[in-house]
Coordinates of C-alpha atoms and ligand atoms in Angstrom, one line a residue:
Chain T
M1 CA 38.2 13.5 -101.8
P2 CA 40.5 12.8 -98.9
A3 CA 40.6 15.3 -96.1
I4 CA 43.6 17.6 -96.6
E5 CA 45.7 19.2 -93.9
I6 CA 45.9 22.9 -94.5
K7 CA 47.7 23.9 -91.3
K8 CA 49.0 21.7 -88.5
N9 CA 45.8 19.9 -87.2
I10 CA 43.5 21.9 -89.4
Y11 CA 41.8 20.0 -92.2
W12 CA 39.8 20.9 -95.3
V13 CA 36.8 18.5 -95.1
G14 CA 34.6 20.0 -97.8
A15 CA 32.9 18.6 -100.9
I16 CA 33.5 19.3 -104.6
D17 CA 30.5 19.9 -106.8
W18 CA 32.2 19.0 -110.2
N19 CA 29.1 19.2 -112.3
L20 CA 27.3 22.3 -111.0
K21 CA 26.1 24.8 -113.5
D22 CA 23.1 26.4 -111.8
F23 CA 24.7 28.4 -108.9
H24 CA 21.9 29.2 -106.4
G25 CA 19.3 29.7 -109.1
Y26 CA 20.7 33.1 -110.3
A27 CA 24.2 32.6 -111.8
V28 CA 26.1 30.1 -113.9
A29 CA 29.1 28.4 -112.3
R30 CA 31.4 27.9 -115.3
R31 CA 33.8 25.5 -113.6
G32 CA 31.6 23.9 -111.0
T33 CA 32.2 24.9 -107.4
S34 CA 33.2 23.5 -104.0
Y35 CA 31.6 23.8 -100.5
N36 CA 34.6 24.1 -98.2
A37 CA 34.3 23.1 -94.5
Y38 CA 37.2 23.0 -92.0
L39 CA 37.9 20.8 -89.1
V40 CA 40.2 22.0 -86.3
L41 CA 41.6 19.3 -84.0
D42 CA 42.3 20.9 -80.6
D43 CA 41.1 20.3 -77.1
K44 CA 37.7 21.4 -78.4
I45 CA 37.3 19.7 -81.8
T46 CA 35.6 22.3 -84.0
L47 CA 33.8 22.1 -87.4
F48 CA 33.7 25.4 -89.3
D49 CA 30.6 25.4 -91.7
T50 CA 29.1 22.4 -93.5
V51 CA 28.2 21.8 -97.1
N52 CA 25.2 21.6 -99.4
E53 CA 22.7 19.0 -98.2
K54 CA 23.3 16.9 -101.3
F55 CA 26.9 16.4 -100.2
K56 CA 26.2 15.6 -96.5
W57 CA 27.7 12.1 -96.8
D58 CA 30.8 13.4 -98.4
L59 CA 31.3 15.7 -95.4
Y60 CA 30.4 12.9 -93.0
H61 CA 33.1 10.5 -94.5
Q62 CA 35.7 13.2 -94.7
V63 CA 35.2 14.0 -91.0
R64 CA 34.9 10.3 -90.1
S65 CA 38.4 9.7 -91.6
L66 CA 39.8 12.0 -88.9
V67 CA 37.6 11.7 -85.9
R68 CA 34.4 10.1 -84.7
L69 CA 31.5 12.6 -85.2
E70 CA 30.4 12.4 -81.6
D71 CA 34.0 13.5 -80.6
I72 CA 33.4 16.9 -82.2
D73 CA 32.6 19.6 -79.6
Y74 CA 31.8 22.8 -81.5
I75 CA 30.3 23.8 -84.8
V76 CA 30.8 27.3 -86.1
V77 CA 28.2 28.6 -88.6
N78 CA 29.8 31.5 -90.4
H79 CA 26.9 31.8 -92.9
V80 CA 23.4 30.3 -93.0
E81 CA 22.8 30.0 -96.7
L82 CA 21.9 26.5 -97.7
D83 CA 25.1 25.8 -99.7
H84 CA 26.9 25.8 -96.3
S85 CA 24.2 25.0 -93.9
G86 CA 22.1 22.5 -95.8
A87 CA 24.0 19.6 -94.1
L88 CA 23.8 21.3 -90.7
P89 CA 20.7 19.5 -89.3
F90 CA 22.3 16.2 -90.3
M91 CA 25.6 17.0 -88.7
V92 CA 24.0 18.4 -85.6
D93 CA 22.2 15.1 -85.3
K94 CA 25.4 13.0 -85.7
I95 CA 27.7 15.3 -83.6
K96 CA 25.3 16.4 -80.8
P97 CA 27.6 19.4 -80.3
E98 CA 28.1 21.1 -77.0
K99 CA 27.8 24.5 -78.7
I100 CA 27.0 26.0 -82.1
F101 CA 28.5 29.4 -82.6
C102 CA 26.8 31.9 -84.9
S103 CA 26.4 35.7 -85.3
P104 CA 23.4 37.6 -83.9
M105 CA 21.7 37.7 -87.3
G106 CA 22.9 34.1 -87.8
E107 CA 20.7 33.0 -84.9
K108 CA 17.6 34.5 -86.6
S109 CA 18.6 32.9 -89.9
I110 CA 19.1 29.5 -88.3
H111 CA 15.6 29.7 -86.8
G112 CA 14.2 30.9 -90.1
H113 CA 15.7 28.0 -92.0
F114 CA 15.6 25.0 -89.6
H115 CA 12.9 25.9 -87.0
N116 CA 14.8 24.0 -84.5
K117 CA 14.8 25.8 -81.2
D118 CA 16.5 23.2 -79.1
W119 CA 20.0 23.5 -80.7
P120 CA 22.7 24.7 -78.3
L121 CA 23.2 28.0 -80.1
Q122 CA 25.7 30.5 -78.7
V123 CA 25.6 34.0 -80.3
V124 CA 29.0 35.6 -80.7
K125 CA 29.3 39.3 -81.3
D126 CA 31.8 41.2 -83.4
G127 CA 35.2 41.0 -81.8
E128 CA 34.3 38.2 -79.4
S129 CA 36.8 35.3 -79.0
I130 CA 36.5 31.7 -77.8
S131 CA 39.3 29.3 -76.8
L132 CA 39.6 25.9 -78.4
G133 CA 42.6 24.9 -76.2
K134 CA 45.9 25.8 -77.9
R135 CA 44.1 28.1 -80.3
N136 CA 41.6 30.9 -80.1
V137 CA 38.9 31.9 -82.6
A138 CA 38.1 35.6 -83.0
F139 CA 34.8 36.4 -84.7
M140 CA 34.2 39.3 -87.0
E141 CA 30.7 40.2 -88.2
T142 CA 30.6 40.9 -91.9
R143 CA 26.9 41.8 -92.2
M144 CA 25.7 42.0 -95.8
L145 CA 28.9 40.3 -97.1
H146 CA 26.8 39.0 -98.6
C147 CA 24.0 38.3 -96.0
P148 CA 23.0 39.8 -92.7
D149 CA 24.3 36.7 -90.9
S150 CA 27.7 36.4 -92.6
M151 CA 30.8 36.4 -90.3
F152 CA 34.5 35.6 -90.5
S153 CA 36.4 33.3 -88.1
Y154 CA 40.1 34.2 -87.4
I155 CA 42.6 31.9 -85.7
P156 CA 45.5 34.2 -84.6
E157 CA 47.8 31.3 -83.6
D158 CA 47.7 30.0 -87.2
K159 CA 47.2 33.4 -88.9
L160 CA 44.3 31.8 -90.6
L161 CA 41.2 33.6 -91.8
I162 CA 38.1 31.4 -92.5
S163 CA 36.2 33.9 -94.6
S164 CA 32.9 32.3 -95.6
D165 CA 31.7 33.4 -99.1
A166 CA 34.1 36.4 -99.3
F167 CA 37.3 35.7 -101.4
G168 CA 35.7 32.6 -102.9
Q169 CA 35.6 31.5 -106.5
N170 CA 33.4 29.0 -108.3
I171 CA 36.0 26.4 -109.1
A172 CA 35.8 22.6 -108.7
S173 CA 39.2 21.1 -108.3
Q174 CA 41.0 18.5 -106.2
K175 CA 43.9 21.0 -106.1
I176 CA 42.6 23.1 -103.3
F177 CA 45.4 25.6 -103.0
D178 CA 46.0 28.8 -105.0
D179 CA 49.6 27.9 -106.0
Q180 CA 48.3 24.8 -107.8
H181 CA 46.5 27.1 -110.4
D182 CA 47.2 29.9 -112.7
L183 CA 46.9 33.0 -110.6
N184 CA 45.3 35.2 -113.3
L185 CA 42.6 32.6 -113.8
L186 CA 41.9 32.5 -110.1
L187 CA 41.7 36.3 -109.9
S188 CA 39.4 36.4 -112.9
E189 CA 37.1 33.8 -111.4
A190 CA 37.2 35.7 -108.1
R191 CA 36.2 38.9 -109.9
H192 CA 33.4 37.1 -111.7
Y193 CA 32.1 35.7 -108.4
Y194 CA 32.5 39.1 -106.7
T195 CA 30.6 40.9 -109.4
N196 CA 27.6 38.5 -109.3
I197 CA 27.3 38.4 -105.5
I198 CA 29.1 41.1 -103.6
L199 CA 29.2 44.1 -106.0
P200 CA 26.2 45.8 -104.4
F201 CA 27.9 45.9 -101.1
S202 CA 31.2 47.3 -102.3
P203 CA 31.2 50.3 -99.9
L204 CA 31.0 47.7 -97.0
V205 CA 33.9 45.8 -98.5
Q206 CA 36.0 48.9 -98.5
K207 CA 35.1 49.5 -94.8
L208 CA 35.9 45.9 -93.9
L209 CA 39.3 46.0 -95.7
N210 CA 40.1 49.1 -93.7
K211 CA 39.0 47.5 -90.5
V212 CA 41.1 44.4 -91.1
Q213 CA 44.1 46.7 -91.9
E214 CA 43.6 48.8 -88.8
A215 CA 43.2 45.8 -86.6
G216 CA 46.6 44.7 -87.9
L217 CA 45.4 41.2 -88.4
E218 CA 48.3 39.0 -89.5
I219 CA 46.9 36.8 -92.3
D220 CA 49.0 34.2 -94.0
M221 CA 46.1 32.0 -95.2
I222 CA 42.6 32.8 -96.3
A223 CA 40.2 29.9 -96.5
P224 CA 36.9 30.8 -98.2
D225 CA 33.9 28.5 -98.5
H226 CA 34.1 28.2 -102.3
G227 CA 37.1 27.4 -104.5
V228 CA 40.7 27.4 -103.6
I229 CA 42.5 28.4 -100.4
W230 CA 44.8 31.4 -100.6
R231 CA 48.0 30.1 -98.9
T232 CA 50.7 31.5 -101.2
H233 CA 49.0 34.7 -102.4
P234 CA 46.6 35.9 -99.7
E235 CA 47.7 39.5 -100.4
K236 CA 46.7 39.1 -104.1
I237 CA 43.1 38.4 -103.3
L238 CA 43.0 41.2 -100.7
E239 CA 44.4 43.6 -103.3
G240 CA 41.9 42.2 -105.8
Y241 CA 39.0 42.9 -103.5
A242 CA 40.2 46.5 -102.9
E243 CA 40.2 46.9 -106.7
F244 CA 36.9 45.2 -107.3
A245 CA 35.2 47.3 -104.6
A246 CA 36.7 50.5 -106.0
Q247 CA 35.2 49.7 -109.3
T248 CA 38.2 51.0 -111.2
L249 CA 37.0 51.0 -114.9
K250 CA 38.8 50.2 -118.1
P251 CA 38.2 51.8 -121.5
K252 CA 36.0 48.9 -122.3
A253 CA 32.4 48.5 -123.4
V254 CA 30.1 45.5 -123.2
L255 CA 27.5 45.4 -126.0
V256 CA 24.6 43.2 -124.8
Y257 CA 21.7 42.5 -127.1
D258 CA 18.9 40.3 -128.2
T259 CA 17.4 40.2 -131.7
M260 CA 14.6 38.5 -133.7
W261 CA 15.6 38.9 -137.3
G262 CA 19.1 40.3 -137.0
S263 CA 18.5 44.0 -137.6
T264 CA 19.4 45.0 -134.1
Q265 CA 22.4 42.8 -134.3
K266 CA 23.6 44.7 -137.4
M267 CA 23.2 48.0 -135.4
V268 CA 25.2 46.5 -132.5
K269 CA 28.0 45.5 -134.9
A270 CA 28.2 49.1 -136.3
V271 CA 28.5 50.5 -132.8
A272 CA 31.2 47.9 -132.0
D273 CA 33.1 48.8 -135.2
A274 CA 33.2 52.5 -134.2
L275 CA 34.3 51.7 -130.6
T276 CA 37.1 49.5 -132.0
E277 CA 38.2 52.2 -134.4
E278 CA 38.4 54.5 -131.4
G279 CA 40.6 52.0 -129.5
I280 CA 37.9 50.9 -127.0
D281 CA 38.0 47.2 -125.9
I282 CA 34.7 45.5 -126.6
R283 CA 32.7 42.4 -125.7
V284 CA 29.7 41.6 -127.9
M285 CA 27.3 39.3 -126.1
S286 CA 24.0 38.0 -127.3
L287 CA 21.7 37.1 -124.4
K288 CA 20.8 33.9 -126.3
S289 CA 24.4 32.7 -125.9
F290 CA 25.4 34.3 -122.6
H291 CA 23.7 34.0 -119.3
H292 CA 23.1 37.3 -117.4
S293 CA 25.7 36.4 -114.9
D294 CA 28.3 36.0 -117.6
V295 CA 27.5 39.4 -119.0
M296 CA 27.8 40.9 -115.6
G297 CA 31.2 39.2 -115.1
E298 CA 32.4 40.9 -118.3
F299 CA 30.9 44.2 -117.3
S300 CA 32.7 44.2 -114.0
D301 CA 35.6 46.4 -115.2
A302 CA 33.9 48.0 -118.2
A303 CA 33.2 51.8 -118.3
A304 CA 30.2 51.4 -120.7
L305 CA 27.2 49.2 -121.3
V306 CA 25.4 49.2 -124.7
C307 CA 21.9 47.6 -124.5
A308 CA 20.2 46.7 -127.8
S309 CA 16.8 45.1 -128.4
P310 CA 14.2 45.3 -131.0
T311 CA 10.7 46.5 -130.0
H312 CA 8.5 43.5 -129.3
N313 CA 4.9 44.0 -128.2
N314 CA 5.6 47.7 -127.3
S315 CA 8.7 46.9 -125.1
M316 CA 12.1 45.2 -125.1
L317 CA 12.6 41.4 -125.6
P318 CA 12.2 39.5 -122.4
L319 CA 15.8 38.4 -122.1
M320 CA 16.8 42.1 -122.0
S321 CA 14.3 42.8 -119.2
D322 CA 15.8 39.8 -117.4
F323 CA 19.3 41.1 -117.8
L324 CA 18.4 44.7 -116.9
T325 CA 16.6 43.6 -113.7
Y326 CA 19.6 41.5 -112.7
M327 CA 22.2 44.2 -113.6
K328 CA 20.3 47.0 -111.7
G329 CA 20.1 44.9 -108.6
L330 CA 23.9 44.5 -108.5
K331 CA 24.2 48.4 -108.4
P332 CA 27.3 49.0 -110.6
K333 CA 28.6 52.5 -110.0
N334 CA 29.9 55.3 -112.2
R335 CA 29.0 53.8 -115.6
L336 CA 28.1 55.0 -119.0
G337 CA 25.2 53.5 -121.0
A338 CA 23.6 53.6 -124.4
A339 CA 20.4 52.0 -125.8
L340 CA 19.4 51.2 -129.3
G341 CA 17.4 48.8 -131.5
S342 CA 15.4 48.2 -134.6
Y343 CA 11.6 48.5 -134.7
G344 CA 8.6 48.2 -137.0
W345 CA 5.9 50.7 -136.1
S346 CA 5.9 52.0 -132.5
G347 CA 9.6 51.5 -131.4
E348 CA 9.4 51.7 -127.5
A349 CA 12.4 49.4 -126.7
P350 CA 15.3 51.9 -126.8
G351 CA 13.5 54.4 -124.6
A352 CA 12.4 51.7 -122.2
M353 CA 16.0 50.4 -121.8
A354 CA 17.4 54.0 -121.5
K355 CA 14.9 54.5 -118.6
V356 CA 16.1 51.5 -116.7
L357 CA 19.8 52.6 -117.3
E358 CA 19.0 56.0 -115.9
E359 CA 17.2 54.6 -112.9
A360 CA 20.3 52.5 -112.3
G361 CA 22.4 55.7 -112.2
F362 CA 24.0 55.4 -115.6
E363 CA 25.1 58.5 -117.5
L364 CA 23.8 58.3 -121.1
P365 CA 25.8 60.6 -123.3
E366 CA 23.6 59.7 -126.4
K367 CA 19.9 59.7 -126.9
P368 CA 18.3 56.3 -127.4
L369 CA 18.7 55.4 -131.1
R370 CA 16.2 53.4 -133.2
S371 CA 16.0 52.4 -136.8
Q372 CA 13.0 51.1 -138.7
F373 CA 13.1 47.5 -140.0
V374 CA 16.4 46.5 -141.6
P375 CA 19.0 49.2 -141.2
A376 CA 20.5 50.5 -144.5
H377 CA 24.0 52.0 -144.7
E378 CA 22.7 55.4 -143.6
Q379 CA 21.2 54.1 -140.4
L380 CA 24.4 52.1 -139.7
T381 CA 26.3 55.3 -140.1
Q382 CA 24.2 56.8 -137.3
C383 CA 25.0 53.8 -135.2
K384 CA 28.7 54.4 -135.8
E385 CA 28.2 58.0 -134.8
M386 CA 26.7 56.8 -131.6
G387 CA 29.7 54.5 -131.1
R388 CA 32.2 57.3 -131.7
N389 CA 30.5 59.7 -129.3
L390 CA 30.3 57.0 -126.6
A391 CA 34.0 56.3 -127.2
S392 CA 34.8 59.9 -126.4
A393 CA 32.8 59.8 -123.2
I394 CA 34.5 56.5 -122.2
K395 CA 38.0 58.0 -122.8
A396 CA 37.0 61.1 -120.8
K397 CA 35.9 59.0 -117.9
T398 CA 38.7 56.5 -117.9
Q399 CA 41.5 59.0 -118.4
A400 CA 40.3 61.3 -115.7
Chain M
M1 CA 5.0 59.8 -90.6
Q2 CA 7.5 58.8 -93.3
K3 CA 9.2 55.4 -93.6
W4 CA 12.9 55.2 -94.3
V5 CA 14.7 52.4 -96.2
C6 CA 18.2 51.1 -95.6
T7 CA 19.9 51.4 -98.9
I8 CA 22.3 48.6 -98.0
C9 CA 20.0 45.8 -97.0
G10 CA 16.4 47.0 -97.7
Y11 CA 15.2 47.1 -94.0
V12 CA 12.4 49.6 -93.6
Y13 CA 12.3 51.9 -90.5
D14 CA 8.6 52.4 -89.7
P15 CA 8.2 55.2 -87.1
A16 CA 4.9 53.7 -85.9
E17 CA 6.9 50.6 -84.8
G18 CA 10.3 52.2 -83.9
D19 CA 13.0 49.8 -83.0
P20 CA 12.3 49.0 -79.3
G21 CA 14.9 46.2 -79.3
N22 CA 17.5 48.9 -79.8
G23 CA 16.1 51.6 -77.6
V24 CA 14.0 53.5 -80.1
A25 CA 10.4 53.7 -78.9
A26 CA 7.4 53.2 -81.1
G27 CA 6.2 56.6 -82.6
T28 CA 9.8 58.0 -82.9
K29 CA 10.2 60.0 -86.2
F30 CA 13.3 59.0 -88.2
E31 CA 14.7 62.5 -87.7
D32 CA 14.6 61.9 -83.9
V33 CA 16.3 58.5 -83.9
P34 CA 19.7 59.0 -82.3
E35 CA 22.7 59.4 -84.6
S36 CA 24.4 56.5 -83.0
W37 CA 21.5 54.1 -84.0
V38 CA 22.4 51.6 -86.7
C39 CA 20.3 49.4 -89.0
P40 CA 19.2 46.4 -86.9
V41 CA 19.7 44.1 -89.9
C42 CA 23.0 45.2 -91.4
G43 CA 24.6 47.7 -89.1
A44 CA 24.5 50.6 -91.6
G45 CA 24.4 54.1 -90.2
K46 CA 21.5 56.6 -90.5
E47 CA 23.3 58.3 -93.4
D48 CA 22.7 55.1 -95.5
F49 CA 18.9 55.5 -95.2
A50 CA 16.7 57.0 -97.8
L51 CA 13.0 58.1 -97.7
E52 CA 10.7 55.3 -98.9
G53 CA 9.0 55.9 -102.2
Ligands
FMN1 C1 22.5 36.4 -103.6 C2 21.3 36.6 -102.7 C3 20.6 37.8 -102.6 C4 19.5 37.9 -101.8 N1 18.9 39.2 -101.7 C5 17.9 39.3 -100.8 C6 17.3 40.6 -100.7 O1 17.7 41.6 -101.2 N2 16.2 40.8 -99.8 C7 15.7 39.7 -99.2 O2 14.7 39.8 -98.5 N3 16.2 38.4 -99.3 C8 17.3 38.2 -100.1 N4 17.9 37.0 -100.2 C9 17.4 35.9 -99.4 C10 16.4 34.9 -100.1 O3 15.2 35.6 -100.6 C11 16.0 33.8 -99.2 O4 17.1 33.0 -98.9 C12 14.8 33.0 -99.6 O5 14.4 32.1 -98.6 C13 15.1 32.1 -100.9 O6 13.9 31.5 -101.4 P1 13.9 30.3 -102.4 O7 14.3 29.1 -101.6 O8 12.6 30.2 -103.0 O9 15.0 30.6 -103.4 C14 19.0 36.8 -101.1 C15 19.6 35.6 -101.2 C16 20.7 35.4 -102.0 C17 21.4 34.1 -102.1
FE2_2 FE1 26.2 32.8 -99.5
FE2_3 FE1 28.2 30.3 -100.6
ZN4 ZN1 20.4 47.6 -93.3

């Protein structure tokens, strides 16, 4: 990829990871991703963030096409996770920067990752500014969005916000601007990314958006560290984040399940039929076909989650435990749940799933439902009953 | 003395240790930590802490 000028004398110098599927070991990147880094040519030549270590030479050659590495003065580390800092030791070695700017928690994280005490770190606090010559950079701490060390860099002269992981999407494309893509696809990828990474910190996102508004920051471009740069529709992604953080729910249910011999699947279909008859939008997702991160992406705006698993060795199937552990950690708010499944003799799974849902703060309008061995018409009628009652609760919640 | 957990980031306030770096001496009960104190990891306020357990 050639370096691309995004503002006068400000260049995208990142790397595109076209083939990535495993995103950081916990999510699936459906369209690959990118690691965006930015080079500002001013009196002080400054590199904002780096890339995954595997792409350090991509970054090197991008930068080298514009300047000699030793001509760079400053490095700004907005976030110390290895997808953005993996190439940092290599770049520090080549650049020998005069200063490396990071947040107070960033300093701790840099030491924790690289154990390199002789780097010229300079800690910047929330609200502090530095001058690059014609431009200034104002730093804004964004702790826990999504790590303690995360921060934003804002260049007022260019109305440019370099936003680290916030406002990103997992998209690999040589078209690095929002207006080169379908906006709905971008917002849906941004939602998927938000739900799998930032959702637990939604109250902080709301505070941050208010703070940005109160500070009256003029933003005409948002440059995140993954995916496209918002140059034409920055307001759309800001509105999107307000909506994702508010967790505004639709009359929609995600039915997530696993099954051994198909009995539990039959029960799920019966619940799905009743929900459909009641006008509720549904997604039916087997955990053998969908990764836990894909299910969460769909659950993002759904009022209800239906969990179904047969009983296996006195508990639920392992893919369901995996999903529930993951889902609970992302702390979705204000949701409805239901649990059901087929069983042979002891039947613990529905109760076990209901317990996790309750611990996660879900409201369960229906008792856990179980059915012995292969469900007959009568049992499937009970499943439909469950679906209808859940539909009423969904309507009550989403119309309120 | 009871430990308190930050519900935002998981940091644990241990009264035995306090938070000397931010002006809270070892041995200070969570109840006696000033209201202006914030989580040293993520900046959350006292209201975002819950009793451990
Ligand atoms: C999305 C995400 C969430 C994390 N959540 C926590 C957390 O809640 N508590 C914590 O102590 N560390 C958390 N971490 C930090 C990791 O535990 C840390 O980076 C660790 O060194 C990763 O180990 P690994 O290289 O074996 O994956 C999180 C990291 C990521 C990327
Ligand atoms: Fe990150
Ligand atoms: Fe990242
Ligand atoms: Zn905290």
